[in-house]
């Protein structure tokens, strides 16, 4: 697979005008990915807020698992895999509430990979989700 945009048939559509990933040389730069599900936009673990903005309870573990599975699908469609991830940037909307559960699920997938990671808290994400990850992987 050459350089340029990468679109996955097995991941939810992007919420803007950008590809799922972009390949350059030996690297794949995956765009920020949330837990929404392909075709339905369902959010495993539930949205963080209702249609009128009221806060809702949600399950950060289910959201994190869905995010990582979406990234895995994108990487596989790009000819790579989670095992080839070299860097991960994670965005949480509530670090205090969610870091422990997020970190627990993250470890299930990435403990053996040992890529670099940065986790930051953000005020919000483009859809009513609690977590988004952006990764760089080798081909």
mmCIF file of C-alpha atoms in Angstrom, residues 6-129:
data_model
loop_
_atom_site.group_PDB
_atom_site.id
_atom_site.type_symbol
_atom_site.label_atom_id
_atom_site.label_comp_id
_atom_site.label_asym_id
_atom_site.label_seq_id
_atom_site.Cartn_x
_atom_site.Cartn_y
_atom_site.Cartn_z
ATOM 1 C CA UNK A 6 -6.460 5.177 3.996
ATOM 2 C CA UNK A 7 -10.165 4.441 4.373
ATOM 3 C CA UNK A 8 -11.480 1.441 6.296
ATOM 4 C CA UNK A 9 -14.604 -0.480 5.363
ATOM 5 C CA UNK A 10 -14.677 -1.898 8.904
ATOM 6 C CA UNK A 11 -14.736 1.252 11.032
ATOM 7 C CA UNK A 12 -17.286 4.019 11.635
ATOM 8 C CA UNK A 13 -17.273 6.925 9.182
ATOM 9 C CA UNK A 14 -15.190 9.941 10.103
ATOM 10 C CA UNK A 15 -17.134 12.881 11.545
ATOM 11 C CA UNK A 16 -15.356 15.311 9.217
ATOM 12 C CA UNK A 17 -13.489 15.583 5.951
ATOM 13 C CA UNK A 18 -10.531 13.341 6.754
ATOM 14 C CA UNK A 19 -9.470 9.719 6.180
ATOM 15 C CA UNK A 20 -9.293 7.028 8.838
ATOM 16 C CA UNK A 21 -5.522 7.103 8.455
ATOM 17 C CA UNK A 22 -2.701 8.393 6.272
ATOM 18 C CA UNK A 23 0.266 6.313 5.197
ATOM 19 C CA UNK A 24 3.706 7.849 4.720
ATOM 20 C CA UNK A 25 6.686 5.608 4.059
ATOM 21 C CA UNK A 26 6.829 2.912 6.720
ATOM 22 C CA UNK A 27 4.320 4.646 9.008
ATOM 23 C CA UNK A 28 0.545 4.838 9.332
ATOM 24 C CA UNK A 29 -0.928 7.855 11.124
ATOM 25 C CA UNK A 30 -4.407 6.972 12.368
ATOM 26 C CA UNK A 31 -6.833 9.864 12.831
ATOM 27 C CA UNK A 32 -8.538 10.278 16.211
ATOM 28 C CA UNK A 33 -10.946 7.372 16.678
ATOM 29 C CA UNK A 34 -13.824 7.049 19.100
ATOM 30 C CA UNK A 35 -16.059 4.157 20.155
ATOM 31 C CA UNK A 36 -18.923 4.716 17.685
ATOM 32 C CA UNK A 37 -19.900 1.556 15.823
ATOM 33 C CA UNK A 38 -19.802 1.091 12.065
ATOM 34 C CA UNK A 39 -23.153 1.665 10.313
ATOM 35 C CA UNK A 40 -25.146 2.460 13.486
ATOM 36 C CA UNK A 41 -23.034 5.110 15.288
ATOM 37 C CA UNK A 42 -24.074 3.359 18.521
ATOM 38 C CA UNK A 43 -21.738 4.170 21.424
ATOM 39 C CA UNK A 44 -20.890 1.057 23.471
ATOM 40 C CA UNK A 45 -21.173 1.953 27.142
ATOM 41 C CA UNK A 46 -23.586 4.770 26.292
ATOM 42 C CA UNK A 47 -23.147 8.439 25.395
ATOM 43 C CA UNK A 48 -21.855 10.867 28.022
ATOM 44 C CA UNK A 49 -24.801 13.222 27.480
ATOM 45 C CA UNK A 50 -28.351 13.063 26.176
ATOM 46 C CA UNK A 51 -29.796 14.905 23.162
ATOM 47 C CA UNK A 52 -30.460 18.070 25.192
ATOM 48 C CA UNK A 53 -27.034 18.020 26.859
ATOM 49 C CA UNK A 54 -28.009 16.432 30.176
ATOM 50 C CA UNK A 55 -25.153 14.291 31.622
ATOM 51 C CA UNK A 56 -25.601 10.528 31.411
ATOM 52 C CA UNK A 57 -23.860 7.675 33.144
ATOM 53 C CA UNK A 58 -21.583 5.717 30.804
ATOM 54 C CA UNK A 59 -19.110 2.842 30.920
ATOM 55 C CA UNK A 60 -15.561 4.001 30.142
ATOM 56 C CA UNK A 61 -14.328 0.413 29.890
ATOM 57 C CA UNK A 62 -16.805 -0.474 27.129
ATOM 58 C CA UNK A 63 -16.034 2.783 25.310
ATOM 59 C CA UNK A 64 -12.262 2.186 25.526
ATOM 60 C CA UNK A 65 -12.581 -1.388 24.264
ATOM 61 C CA UNK A 66 -14.678 -0.181 21.300
ATOM 62 C CA UNK A 67 -12.117 2.530 20.460
ATOM 63 C CA UNK A 68 -9.245 0.049 20.428
ATOM 64 C CA UNK A 69 -11.227 -2.440 18.346
ATOM 65 C CA UNK A 70 -12.007 0.343 15.832
ATOM 66 C CA UNK A 71 -8.309 1.230 15.635
ATOM 67 C CA UNK A 72 -7.439 -2.434 15.166
ATOM 68 C CA UNK A 73 -9.865 -2.664 12.221
ATOM 69 C CA UNK A 74 -8.379 0.443 10.598
ATOM 70 C CA UNK A 75 -4.817 -0.821 11.030
ATOM 71 C CA UNK A 76 -5.684 -4.244 9.624
ATOM 72 C CA UNK A 77 -7.306 -2.634 6.574
ATOM 73 C CA UNK A 78 -4.087 -0.608 6.179
ATOM 74 C CA UNK A 79 -1.912 -3.737 6.304
ATOM 75 C CA UNK A 80 -0.764 -3.266 9.897
ATOM 76 C CA UNK A 81 -1.919 -4.267 13.394
ATOM 77 C CA UNK A 82 -2.093 -3.133 17.003
ATOM 78 C CA UNK A 83 1.188 -4.947 17.628
ATOM 79 C CA UNK A 84 2.897 -2.436 15.322
ATOM 80 C CA UNK A 85 1.701 0.682 17.172
ATOM 81 C CA UNK A 86 4.655 2.861 18.218
ATOM 82 C CA UNK A 87 2.822 5.872 19.685
ATOM 83 C CA UNK A 88 -0.600 6.551 21.189
ATOM 84 C CA UNK A 89 -2.250 9.807 22.198
ATOM 85 C CA UNK A 90 -5.362 9.375 24.335
ATOM 86 C CA UNK A 91 -8.039 11.970 25.040
ATOM 87 C CA UNK A 92 -10.379 11.655 28.037
ATOM 88 C CA UNK A 93 -13.192 14.086 28.865
ATOM 89 C CA UNK A 94 -12.978 13.288 32.606
ATOM 90 C CA UNK A 95 -9.524 12.171 33.733
ATOM 91 C CA UNK A 96 -10.430 11.827 37.404
ATOM 92 C CA UNK A 97 -13.511 9.681 36.756
ATOM 93 C CA UNK A 98 -12.243 7.614 33.841
ATOM 94 C CA UNK A 99 -8.473 7.168 33.925
ATOM 95 C CA UNK A 100 -8.448 3.996 36.030
ATOM 96 C CA UNK A 101 -11.027 2.124 33.905
ATOM 97 C CA UNK A 102 -9.526 3.386 30.638
ATOM 98 C CA UNK A 103 -6.035 2.390 31.770
ATOM 99 C CA UNK A 104 -7.225 -1.085 32.772
ATOM 100 C CA UNK A 105 -8.656 -1.813 29.312
ATOM 101 C CA UNK A 106 -5.712 -0.139 27.560
ATOM 102 C CA UNK A 107 -3.346 -2.487 29.418
ATOM 103 C CA UNK A 108 -5.255 -5.551 28.171
ATOM 104 C CA UNK A 109 -4.285 -4.595 24.618
ATOM 105 C CA UNK A 110 -1.015 -2.694 24.951
ATOM 106 C CA UNK A 111 0.942 -4.120 27.924
ATOM 107 C CA UNK A 112 3.074 -6.315 25.663
ATOM 108 C CA UNK A 113 3.372 -3.692 22.908
ATOM 109 C CA UNK A 114 4.888 -0.980 25.129
ATOM 110 C CA UNK A 115 4.450 1.922 22.688
ATOM 111 C CA UNK A 116 4.890 5.487 23.899
ATOM 112 C CA UNK A 117 1.701 7.108 25.214
ATOM 113 C CA UNK A 118 0.350 10.492 26.202
ATOM 114 C CA UNK A 119 -3.028 10.847 27.916
ATOM 115 C CA UNK A 120 -4.694 14.243 28.215
ATOM 116 C CA UNK A 121 -8.013 15.553 29.464
ATOM 117 C CA UNK A 122 -10.058 17.597 26.989
ATOM 118 C CA UNK A 123 -13.178 19.711 27.487
ATOM 119 C CA UNK A 124 -15.195 17.722 24.966
ATOM 120 C CA UNK A 125 -14.988 15.540 21.871
ATOM 121 C CA UNK A 126 -16.945 15.965 18.599
ATOM 122 C CA UNK A 127 -19.582 13.368 19.522
ATOM 123 C CA UNK A 128 -20.957 12.496 23.014
ATOM 124 C CA UNK A 129 -18.078 10.121 23.833
#
